[in-house]
mmCIF file of C-alpha atoms and ligand atoms in Angstrom:
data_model
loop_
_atom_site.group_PDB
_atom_site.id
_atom_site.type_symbol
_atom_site.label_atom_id
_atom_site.label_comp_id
_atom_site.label_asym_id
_atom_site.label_seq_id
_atom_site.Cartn_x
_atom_site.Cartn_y
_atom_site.Cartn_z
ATOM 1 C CA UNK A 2 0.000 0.000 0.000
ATOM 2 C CA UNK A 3 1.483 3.303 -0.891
ATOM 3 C CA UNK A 4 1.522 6.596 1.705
ATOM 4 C CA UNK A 5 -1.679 8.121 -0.219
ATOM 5 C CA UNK A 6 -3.885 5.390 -1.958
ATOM 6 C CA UNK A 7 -5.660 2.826 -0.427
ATOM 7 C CA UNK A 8 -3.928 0.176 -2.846
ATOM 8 C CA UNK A 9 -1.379 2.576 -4.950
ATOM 9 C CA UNK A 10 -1.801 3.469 -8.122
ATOM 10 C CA UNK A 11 0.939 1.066 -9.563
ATOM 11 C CA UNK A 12 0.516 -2.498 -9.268
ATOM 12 C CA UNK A 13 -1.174 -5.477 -10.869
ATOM 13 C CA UNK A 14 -3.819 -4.322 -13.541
ATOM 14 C CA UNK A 15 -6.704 -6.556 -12.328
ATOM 15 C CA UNK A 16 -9.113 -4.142 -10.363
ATOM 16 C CA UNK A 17 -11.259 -4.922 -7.090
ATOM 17 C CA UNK A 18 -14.185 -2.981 -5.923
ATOM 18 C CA UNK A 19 -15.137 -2.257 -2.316
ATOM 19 C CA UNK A 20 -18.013 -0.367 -0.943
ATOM 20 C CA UNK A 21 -17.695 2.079 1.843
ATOM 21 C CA UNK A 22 -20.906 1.640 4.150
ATOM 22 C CA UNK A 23 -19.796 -1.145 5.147
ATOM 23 C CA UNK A 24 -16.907 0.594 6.610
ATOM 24 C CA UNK A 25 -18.197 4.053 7.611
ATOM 25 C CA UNK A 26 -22.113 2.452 8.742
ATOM 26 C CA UNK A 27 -21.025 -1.314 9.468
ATOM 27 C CA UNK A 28 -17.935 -0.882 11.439
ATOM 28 C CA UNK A 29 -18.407 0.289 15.259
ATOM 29 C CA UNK A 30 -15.985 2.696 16.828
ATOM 30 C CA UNK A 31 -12.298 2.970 15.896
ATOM 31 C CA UNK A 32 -11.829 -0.487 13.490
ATOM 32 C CA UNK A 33 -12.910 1.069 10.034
ATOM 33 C CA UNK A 34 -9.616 2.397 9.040
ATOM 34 C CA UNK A 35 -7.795 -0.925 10.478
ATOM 35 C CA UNK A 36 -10.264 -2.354 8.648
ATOM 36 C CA UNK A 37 -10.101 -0.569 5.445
ATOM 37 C CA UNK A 38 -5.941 -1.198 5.123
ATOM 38 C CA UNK A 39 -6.470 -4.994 5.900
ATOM 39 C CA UNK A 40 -8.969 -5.765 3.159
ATOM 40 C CA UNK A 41 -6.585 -3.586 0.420
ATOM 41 C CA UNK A 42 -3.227 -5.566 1.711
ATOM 42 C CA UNK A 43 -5.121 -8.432 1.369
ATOM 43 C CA UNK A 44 -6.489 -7.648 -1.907
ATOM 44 C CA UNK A 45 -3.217 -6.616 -3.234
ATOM 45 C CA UNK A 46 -1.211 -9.642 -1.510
ATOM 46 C CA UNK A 47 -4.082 -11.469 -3.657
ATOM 47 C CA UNK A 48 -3.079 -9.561 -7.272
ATOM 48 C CA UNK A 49 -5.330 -6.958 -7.441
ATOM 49 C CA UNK A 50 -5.575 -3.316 -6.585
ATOM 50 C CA UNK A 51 -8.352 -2.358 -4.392
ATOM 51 C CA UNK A 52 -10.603 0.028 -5.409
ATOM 52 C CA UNK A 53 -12.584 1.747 -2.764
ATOM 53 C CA UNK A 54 -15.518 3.696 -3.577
ATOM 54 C CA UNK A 55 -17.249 6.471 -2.048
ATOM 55 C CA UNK A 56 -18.530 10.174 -2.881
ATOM 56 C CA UNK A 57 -16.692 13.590 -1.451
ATOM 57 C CA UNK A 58 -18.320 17.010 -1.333
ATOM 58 C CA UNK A 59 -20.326 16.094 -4.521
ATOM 59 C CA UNK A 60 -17.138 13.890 -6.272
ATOM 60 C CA UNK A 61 -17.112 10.514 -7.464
ATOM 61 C CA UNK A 62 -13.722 9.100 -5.822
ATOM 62 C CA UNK A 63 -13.170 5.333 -7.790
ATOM 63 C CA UNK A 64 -10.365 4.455 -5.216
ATOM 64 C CA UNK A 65 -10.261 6.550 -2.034
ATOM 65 C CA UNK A 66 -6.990 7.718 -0.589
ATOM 66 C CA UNK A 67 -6.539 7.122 3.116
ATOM 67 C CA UNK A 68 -6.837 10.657 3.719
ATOM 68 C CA UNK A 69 -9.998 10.821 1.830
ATOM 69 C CA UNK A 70 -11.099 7.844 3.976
ATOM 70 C CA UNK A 71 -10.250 9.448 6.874
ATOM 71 C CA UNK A 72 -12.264 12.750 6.067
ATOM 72 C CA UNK A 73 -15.308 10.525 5.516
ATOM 73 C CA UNK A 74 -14.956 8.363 8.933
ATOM 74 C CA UNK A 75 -14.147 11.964 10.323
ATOM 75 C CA UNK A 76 -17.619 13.423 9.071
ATOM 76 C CA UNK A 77 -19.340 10.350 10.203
ATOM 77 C CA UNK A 78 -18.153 10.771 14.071
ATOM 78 C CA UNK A 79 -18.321 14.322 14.521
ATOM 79 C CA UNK A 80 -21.973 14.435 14.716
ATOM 80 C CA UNK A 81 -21.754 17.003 11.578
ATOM 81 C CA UNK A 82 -25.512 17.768 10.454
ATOM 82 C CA UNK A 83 -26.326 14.851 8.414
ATOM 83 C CA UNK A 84 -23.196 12.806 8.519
ATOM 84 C CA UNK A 85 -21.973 10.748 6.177
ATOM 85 C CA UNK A 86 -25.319 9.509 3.501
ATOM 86 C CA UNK A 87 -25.779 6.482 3.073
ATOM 87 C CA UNK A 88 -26.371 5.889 -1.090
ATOM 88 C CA UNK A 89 -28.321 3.475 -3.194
ATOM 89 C CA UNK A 90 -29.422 4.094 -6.701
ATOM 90 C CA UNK A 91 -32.006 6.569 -5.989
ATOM 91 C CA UNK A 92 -30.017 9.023 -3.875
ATOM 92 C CA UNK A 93 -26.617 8.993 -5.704
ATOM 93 C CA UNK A 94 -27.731 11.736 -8.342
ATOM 94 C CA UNK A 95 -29.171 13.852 -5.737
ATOM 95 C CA UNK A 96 -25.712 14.099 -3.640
ATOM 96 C CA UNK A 97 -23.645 14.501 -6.636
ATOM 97 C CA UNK A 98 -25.589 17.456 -7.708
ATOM 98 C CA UNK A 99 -25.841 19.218 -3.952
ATOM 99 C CA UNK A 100 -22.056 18.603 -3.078
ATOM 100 C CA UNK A 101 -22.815 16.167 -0.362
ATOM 101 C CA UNK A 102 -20.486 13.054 0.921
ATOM 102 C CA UNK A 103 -21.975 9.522 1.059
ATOM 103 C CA UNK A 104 -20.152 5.761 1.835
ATOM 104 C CA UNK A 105 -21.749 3.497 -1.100
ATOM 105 C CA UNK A 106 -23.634 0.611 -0.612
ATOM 106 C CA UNK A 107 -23.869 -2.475 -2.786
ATOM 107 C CA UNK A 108 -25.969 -1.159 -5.668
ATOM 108 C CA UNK A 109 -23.981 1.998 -5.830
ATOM 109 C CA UNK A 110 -21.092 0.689 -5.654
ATOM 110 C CA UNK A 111 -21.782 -1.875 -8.503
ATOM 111 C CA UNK A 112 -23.199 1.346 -10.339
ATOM 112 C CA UNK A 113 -19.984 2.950 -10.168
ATOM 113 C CA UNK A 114 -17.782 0.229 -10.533
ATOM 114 C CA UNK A 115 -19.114 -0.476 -14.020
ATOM 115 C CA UNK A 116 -18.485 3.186 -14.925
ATOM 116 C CA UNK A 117 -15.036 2.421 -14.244
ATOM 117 C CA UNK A 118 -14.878 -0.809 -15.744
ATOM 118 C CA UNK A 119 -14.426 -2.887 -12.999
ATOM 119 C CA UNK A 120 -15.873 -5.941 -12.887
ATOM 120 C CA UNK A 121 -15.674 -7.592 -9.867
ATOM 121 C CA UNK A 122 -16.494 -6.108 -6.252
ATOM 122 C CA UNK A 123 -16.589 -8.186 -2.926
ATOM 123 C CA UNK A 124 -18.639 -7.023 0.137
ATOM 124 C CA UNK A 125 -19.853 -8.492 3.323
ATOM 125 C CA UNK A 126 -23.424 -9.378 2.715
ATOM 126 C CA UNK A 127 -26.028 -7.764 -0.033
ATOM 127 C CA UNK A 128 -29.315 -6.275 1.182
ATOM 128 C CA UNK A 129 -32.461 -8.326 0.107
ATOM 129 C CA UNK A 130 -36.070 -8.882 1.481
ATOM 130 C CA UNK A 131 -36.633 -7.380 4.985
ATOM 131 C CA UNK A 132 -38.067 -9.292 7.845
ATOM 132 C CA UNK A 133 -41.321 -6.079 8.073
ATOM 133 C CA UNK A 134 -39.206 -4.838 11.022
ATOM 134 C CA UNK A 135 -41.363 -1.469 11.169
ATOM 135 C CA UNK A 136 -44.111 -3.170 9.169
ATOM 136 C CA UNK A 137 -43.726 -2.179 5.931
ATOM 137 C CA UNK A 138 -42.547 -2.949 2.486
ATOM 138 C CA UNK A 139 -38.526 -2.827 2.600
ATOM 139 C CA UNK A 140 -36.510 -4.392 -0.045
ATOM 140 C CA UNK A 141 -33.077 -3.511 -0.842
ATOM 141 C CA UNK A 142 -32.758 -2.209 -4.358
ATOM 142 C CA UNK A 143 -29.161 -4.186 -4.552
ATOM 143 C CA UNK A 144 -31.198 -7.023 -5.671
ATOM 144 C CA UNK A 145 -32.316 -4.220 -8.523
ATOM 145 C CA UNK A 146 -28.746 -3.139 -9.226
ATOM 146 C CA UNK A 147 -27.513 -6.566 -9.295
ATOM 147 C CA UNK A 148 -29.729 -7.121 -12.100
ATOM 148 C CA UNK A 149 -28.755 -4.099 -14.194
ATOM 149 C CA UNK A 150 -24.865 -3.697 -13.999
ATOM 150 C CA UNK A 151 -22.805 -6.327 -14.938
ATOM 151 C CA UNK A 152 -20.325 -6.619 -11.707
ATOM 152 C CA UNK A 153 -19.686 -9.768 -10.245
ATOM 153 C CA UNK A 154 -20.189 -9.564 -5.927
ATOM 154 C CA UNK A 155 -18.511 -11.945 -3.876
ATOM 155 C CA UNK A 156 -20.913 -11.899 -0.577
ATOM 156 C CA UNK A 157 -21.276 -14.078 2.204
ATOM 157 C CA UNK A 158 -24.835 -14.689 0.915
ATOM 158 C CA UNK A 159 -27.484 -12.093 1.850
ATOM 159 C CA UNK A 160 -27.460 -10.967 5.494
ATOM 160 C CA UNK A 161 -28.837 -12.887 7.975
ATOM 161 C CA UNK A 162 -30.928 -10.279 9.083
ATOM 162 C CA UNK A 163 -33.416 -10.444 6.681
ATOM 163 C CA UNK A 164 -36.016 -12.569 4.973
ATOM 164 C CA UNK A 165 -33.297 -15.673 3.311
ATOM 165 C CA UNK A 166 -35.959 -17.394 1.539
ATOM 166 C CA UNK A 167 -37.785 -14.295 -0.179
ATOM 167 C CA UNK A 168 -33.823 -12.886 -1.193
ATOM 168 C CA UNK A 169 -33.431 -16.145 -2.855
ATOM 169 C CA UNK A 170 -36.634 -15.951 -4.331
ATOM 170 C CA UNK A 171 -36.274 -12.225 -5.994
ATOM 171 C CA UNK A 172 -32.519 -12.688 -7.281
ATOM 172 C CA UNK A 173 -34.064 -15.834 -9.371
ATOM 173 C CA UNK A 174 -36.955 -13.379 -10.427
ATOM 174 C CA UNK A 175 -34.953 -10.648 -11.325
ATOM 175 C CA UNK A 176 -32.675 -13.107 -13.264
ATOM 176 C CA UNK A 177 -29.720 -12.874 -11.610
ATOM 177 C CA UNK A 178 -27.619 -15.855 -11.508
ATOM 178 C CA UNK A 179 -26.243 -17.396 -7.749
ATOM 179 C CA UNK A 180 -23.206 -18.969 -7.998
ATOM 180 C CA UNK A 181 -22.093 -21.181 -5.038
ATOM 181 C CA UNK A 182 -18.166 -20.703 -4.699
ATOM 182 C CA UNK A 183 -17.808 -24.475 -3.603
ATOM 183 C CA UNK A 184 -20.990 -25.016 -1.816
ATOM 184 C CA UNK A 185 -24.444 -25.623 -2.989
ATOM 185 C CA UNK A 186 -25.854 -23.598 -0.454
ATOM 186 C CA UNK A 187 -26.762 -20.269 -0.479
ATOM 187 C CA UNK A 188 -24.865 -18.894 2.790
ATOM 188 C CA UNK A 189 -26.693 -16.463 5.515
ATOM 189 C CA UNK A 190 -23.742 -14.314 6.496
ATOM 190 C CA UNK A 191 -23.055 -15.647 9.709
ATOM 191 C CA UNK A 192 -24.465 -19.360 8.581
ATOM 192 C CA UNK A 193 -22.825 -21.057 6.029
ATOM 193 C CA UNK A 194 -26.091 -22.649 4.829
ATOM 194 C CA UNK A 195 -29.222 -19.814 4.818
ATOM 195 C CA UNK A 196 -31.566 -22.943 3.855
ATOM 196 C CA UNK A 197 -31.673 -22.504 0.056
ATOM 197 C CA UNK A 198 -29.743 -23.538 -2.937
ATOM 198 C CA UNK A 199 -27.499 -21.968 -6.050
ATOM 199 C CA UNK A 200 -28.004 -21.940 -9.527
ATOM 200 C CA UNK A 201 -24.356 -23.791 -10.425
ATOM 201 C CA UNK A 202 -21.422 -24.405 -8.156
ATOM 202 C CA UNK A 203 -17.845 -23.769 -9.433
ATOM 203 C CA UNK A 204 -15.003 -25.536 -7.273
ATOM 204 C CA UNK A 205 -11.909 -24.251 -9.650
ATOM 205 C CA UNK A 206 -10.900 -20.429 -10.076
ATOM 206 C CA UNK A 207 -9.966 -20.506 -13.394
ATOM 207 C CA UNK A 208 -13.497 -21.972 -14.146
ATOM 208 C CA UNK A 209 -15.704 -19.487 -12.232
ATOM 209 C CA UNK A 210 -13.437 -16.536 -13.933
ATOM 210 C CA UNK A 211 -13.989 -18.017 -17.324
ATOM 211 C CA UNK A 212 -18.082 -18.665 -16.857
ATOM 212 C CA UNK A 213 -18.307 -14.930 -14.700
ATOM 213 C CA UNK A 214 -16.052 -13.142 -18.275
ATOM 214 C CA UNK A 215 -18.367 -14.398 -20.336
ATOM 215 C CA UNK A 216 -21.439 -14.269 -18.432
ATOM 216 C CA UNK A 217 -21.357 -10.414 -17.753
ATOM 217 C CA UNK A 218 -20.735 -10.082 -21.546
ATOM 218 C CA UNK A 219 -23.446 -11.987 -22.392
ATOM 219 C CA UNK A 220 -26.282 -10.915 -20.423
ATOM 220 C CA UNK A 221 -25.562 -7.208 -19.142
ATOM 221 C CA UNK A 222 -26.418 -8.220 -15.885
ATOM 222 C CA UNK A 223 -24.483 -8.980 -12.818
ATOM 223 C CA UNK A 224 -23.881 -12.149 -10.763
ATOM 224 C CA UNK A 225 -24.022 -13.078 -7.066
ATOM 225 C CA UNK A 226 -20.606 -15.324 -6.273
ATOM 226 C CA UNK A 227 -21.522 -16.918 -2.751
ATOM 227 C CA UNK A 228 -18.762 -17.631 -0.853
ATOM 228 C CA UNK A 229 -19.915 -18.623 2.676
ATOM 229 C CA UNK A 230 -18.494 -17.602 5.909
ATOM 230 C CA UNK A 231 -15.272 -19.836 7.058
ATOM 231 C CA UNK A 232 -16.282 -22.563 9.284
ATOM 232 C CA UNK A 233 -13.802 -21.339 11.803
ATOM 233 C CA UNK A 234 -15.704 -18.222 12.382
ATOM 234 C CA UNK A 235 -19.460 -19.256 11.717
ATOM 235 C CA UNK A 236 -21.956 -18.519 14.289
ATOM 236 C CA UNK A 237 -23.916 -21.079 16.026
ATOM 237 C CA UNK A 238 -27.536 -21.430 14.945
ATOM 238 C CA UNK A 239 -29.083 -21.099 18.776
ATOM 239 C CA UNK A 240 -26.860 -18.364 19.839
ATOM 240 C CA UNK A 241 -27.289 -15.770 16.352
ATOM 241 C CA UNK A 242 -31.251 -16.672 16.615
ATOM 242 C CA UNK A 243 -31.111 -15.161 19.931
ATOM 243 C CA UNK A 244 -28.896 -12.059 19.477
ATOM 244 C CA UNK A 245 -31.406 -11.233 16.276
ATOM 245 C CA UNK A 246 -34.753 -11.241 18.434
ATOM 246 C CA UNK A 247 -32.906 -8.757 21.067
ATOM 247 C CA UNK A 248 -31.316 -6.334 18.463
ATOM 248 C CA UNK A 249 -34.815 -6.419 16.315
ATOM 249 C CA UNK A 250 -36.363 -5.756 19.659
ATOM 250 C CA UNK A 251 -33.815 -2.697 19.839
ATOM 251 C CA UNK A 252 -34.003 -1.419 16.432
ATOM 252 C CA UNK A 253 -37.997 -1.015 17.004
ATOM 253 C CA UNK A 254 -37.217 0.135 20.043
ATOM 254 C CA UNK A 255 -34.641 3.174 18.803
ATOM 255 C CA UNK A 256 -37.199 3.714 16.083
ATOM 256 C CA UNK A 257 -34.963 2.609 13.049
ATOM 257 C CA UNK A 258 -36.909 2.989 9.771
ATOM 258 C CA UNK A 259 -35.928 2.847 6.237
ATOM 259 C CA UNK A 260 -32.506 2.982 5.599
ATOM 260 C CA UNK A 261 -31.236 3.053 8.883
ATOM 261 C CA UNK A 262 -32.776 -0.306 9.301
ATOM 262 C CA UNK A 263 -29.860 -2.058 8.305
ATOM 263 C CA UNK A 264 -26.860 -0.232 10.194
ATOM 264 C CA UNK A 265 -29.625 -0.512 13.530
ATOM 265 C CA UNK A 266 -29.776 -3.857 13.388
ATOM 266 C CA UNK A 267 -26.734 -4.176 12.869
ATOM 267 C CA UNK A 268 -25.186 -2.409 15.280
ATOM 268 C CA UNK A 269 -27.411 -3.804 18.023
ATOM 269 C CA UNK A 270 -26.303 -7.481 17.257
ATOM 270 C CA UNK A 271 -22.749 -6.397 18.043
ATOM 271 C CA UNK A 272 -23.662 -5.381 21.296
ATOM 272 C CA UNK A 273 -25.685 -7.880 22.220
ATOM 273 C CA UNK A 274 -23.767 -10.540 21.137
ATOM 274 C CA UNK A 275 -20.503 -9.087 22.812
ATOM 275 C CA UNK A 276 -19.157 -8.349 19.622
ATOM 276 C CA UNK A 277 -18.690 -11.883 18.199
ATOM 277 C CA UNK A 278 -20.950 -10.880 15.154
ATOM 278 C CA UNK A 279 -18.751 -8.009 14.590
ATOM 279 C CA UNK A 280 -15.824 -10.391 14.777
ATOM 280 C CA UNK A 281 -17.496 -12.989 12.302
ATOM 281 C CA UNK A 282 -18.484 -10.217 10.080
ATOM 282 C CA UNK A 283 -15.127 -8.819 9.602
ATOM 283 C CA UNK A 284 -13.989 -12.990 9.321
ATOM 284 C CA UNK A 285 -16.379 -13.288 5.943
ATOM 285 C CA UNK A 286 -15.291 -9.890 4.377
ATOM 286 C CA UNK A 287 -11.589 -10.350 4.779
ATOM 287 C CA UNK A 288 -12.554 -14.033 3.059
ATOM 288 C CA UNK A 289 -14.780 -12.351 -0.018
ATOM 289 C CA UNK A 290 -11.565 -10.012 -0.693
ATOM 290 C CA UNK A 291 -9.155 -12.868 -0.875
ATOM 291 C CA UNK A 292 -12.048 -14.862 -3.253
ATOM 292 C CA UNK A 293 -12.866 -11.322 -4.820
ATOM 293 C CA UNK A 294 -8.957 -10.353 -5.942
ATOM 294 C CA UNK A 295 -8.353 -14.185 -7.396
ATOM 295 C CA UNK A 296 -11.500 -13.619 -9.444
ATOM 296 C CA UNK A 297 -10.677 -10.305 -10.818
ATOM 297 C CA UNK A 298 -6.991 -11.831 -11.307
ATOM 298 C CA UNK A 299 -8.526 -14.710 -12.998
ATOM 299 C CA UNK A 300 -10.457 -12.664 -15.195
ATOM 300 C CA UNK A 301 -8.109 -10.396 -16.364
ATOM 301 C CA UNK A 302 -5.897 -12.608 -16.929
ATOM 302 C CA UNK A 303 -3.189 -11.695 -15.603
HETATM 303 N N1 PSU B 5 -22.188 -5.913 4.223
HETATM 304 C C1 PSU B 5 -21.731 -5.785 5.492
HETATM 305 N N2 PSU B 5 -22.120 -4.694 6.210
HETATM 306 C C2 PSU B 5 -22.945 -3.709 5.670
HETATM 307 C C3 PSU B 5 -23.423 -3.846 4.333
HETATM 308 C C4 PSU B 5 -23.001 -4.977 3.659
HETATM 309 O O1 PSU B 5 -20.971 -6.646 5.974
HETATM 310 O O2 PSU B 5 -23.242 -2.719 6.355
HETATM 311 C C5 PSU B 5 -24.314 -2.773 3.685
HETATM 312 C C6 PSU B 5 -24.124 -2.822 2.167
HETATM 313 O O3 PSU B 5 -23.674 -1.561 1.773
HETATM 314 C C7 PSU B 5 -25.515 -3.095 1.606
HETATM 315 C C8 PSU B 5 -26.367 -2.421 2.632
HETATM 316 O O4 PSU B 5 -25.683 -2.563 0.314
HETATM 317 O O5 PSU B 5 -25.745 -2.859 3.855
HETATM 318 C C9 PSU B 5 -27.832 -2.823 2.500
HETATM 319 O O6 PSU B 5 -28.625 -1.815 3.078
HETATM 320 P P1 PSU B 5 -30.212 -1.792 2.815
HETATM 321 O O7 PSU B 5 -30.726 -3.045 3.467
HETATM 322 O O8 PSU B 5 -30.704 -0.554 3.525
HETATM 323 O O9 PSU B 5 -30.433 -1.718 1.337
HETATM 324 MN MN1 MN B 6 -34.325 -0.531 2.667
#
């Protein structure tokens, strides 16, 4: 990593996106910059350069610097007005054109890693089908993105915190292909197995780069790579069922609503769980970066 990019702006040619709310909404306290040199070290000790996306004062910046980093985790703790957005699809345009800063989520990030030509992008976990915490209609419009930009995500599944089934259920309506990164299951986040199934399961590299070249050139669309949380670091069923029902009991309780349902919920089952979901979800990103950099090796060619 050089003194000013996250990454450097020498270095292997394959390209690998990561999304910033993860870092600046997902991570508590102190741990997003720590967090934010591990994955591009390990992206890089993986051949490919990180690129970390996020918008500045109105800017689209396709690979933060650290010091650009460090402005946005800056904004988000010092309580400034409105912080640091949070931006899907539908409120990208509107910050770009008023100046504001915002940490991208999946389907912005996807949006703006096509624009740059990048093709491959690992996160945590997407957004899907909420659980009607609130009691209304939420669905994340990743599932939307996914279907329109043709990036490949490396997730852990979808997270755990929402609806598994109904995810499933929309990515196969929207057409979006799940690919099971040796398994056949599709992974909850924290569970290795979320209780439904892939499309196709690719064991070898070189095979899943091959099939995910030719499958965003084909269709236009993106593709889900599921690569489920190590075993090491899964959670156990009994103990993550009872850390949700407390930190959905929270969220209602703090009176989380639309897009703050997600960093609520979120930030509740770190506390209640004593921070061994934080520790597991920082275990399955660090693995979808090391997955994520071989693919966009693999696909490049390089
Ligand atoms: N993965 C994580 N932590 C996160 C997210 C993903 O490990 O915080 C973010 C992603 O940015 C994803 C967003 O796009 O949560 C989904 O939010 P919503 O449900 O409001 O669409
Ligand atoms: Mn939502």
């Amino acid at each position: 990593m050089s003194e000013t990019t996250l990454g450097g702006s020498a270095g292997p040619v394959a390209r690998l996106a990561l999304e910033t709310t993860l870092l600046v909404h997902g991570v508590p306290g102190g741990g997003a910059m720590a967090l934010a040199r591990e994955l591009s070290a390990l992206a890089m000790a993986h051949g490919a350069r990180p690129v970390l996306m996020g918008v500045l004062g109105g800017r689209v910046v396709c690979g933060l610097s650290e010091a650009e980093l460090e402005v946005m985790l800056a904004q988000a703790r010092g309580g400034v007005a409105d912080g640091v957005l949070k931006l899907n699809t539908s409120s990208l345009g509107a910050a770009l054109a008023q100046g504001r800063t915002g940490a991208t989520t999946v389907s912005t990030t996807v949006e703006l890693a096509h624009g740059a030509g990048v093709r491959v992008f690992a996160t945590g976990g997407i957004g899907g089908v909420h659980r009607g915490l609130g009691e209304r209609l939420d669905i994340s419009t990743d599932l939307l993105a996914l279907s329109r930009f043709p990036v490949a995500v490396v997730t852990a599944g979808c997270k755990s915190i929402l609806d598994v089934s109904a995810t499933r259920e929309l990515l196969e309506t929207l057409g979006v292909p799940v690919i099971g990164w040796r398994t056949e299951r599709f992974p909850a986040f924290y569970r290795r197995d979320g209780g439904e199934g892939v499309d196709a399961r690719f064991d070898d590299m070189g095979a899943l780069a091959r099939y995910v070249r030719h499958e965003l050139a084909r269709s236009g669309r993106g593709v889900v790579i599921c690569n489920p949380i190590p075993a090491e670091d899964e959670l156990r069923e009994e103990d993550w069922r009872g850390w949700l029902a407390a930190a959905e009991a929270r969220a209602r309780r703090g009176g989380a609503a639309g897009r703050g349902v997600t960093p609520a919920v979120l930030a509740a089952l770190h506390e209640v769980s004593g921070g061994a979901t934080l520790a597991a979800n920082v275990a399955l990103v660090k693995d979808n970066v090391r997955v994520g950099a071989a693919l966009a090796r693999g696909i490049s060619g390089v």
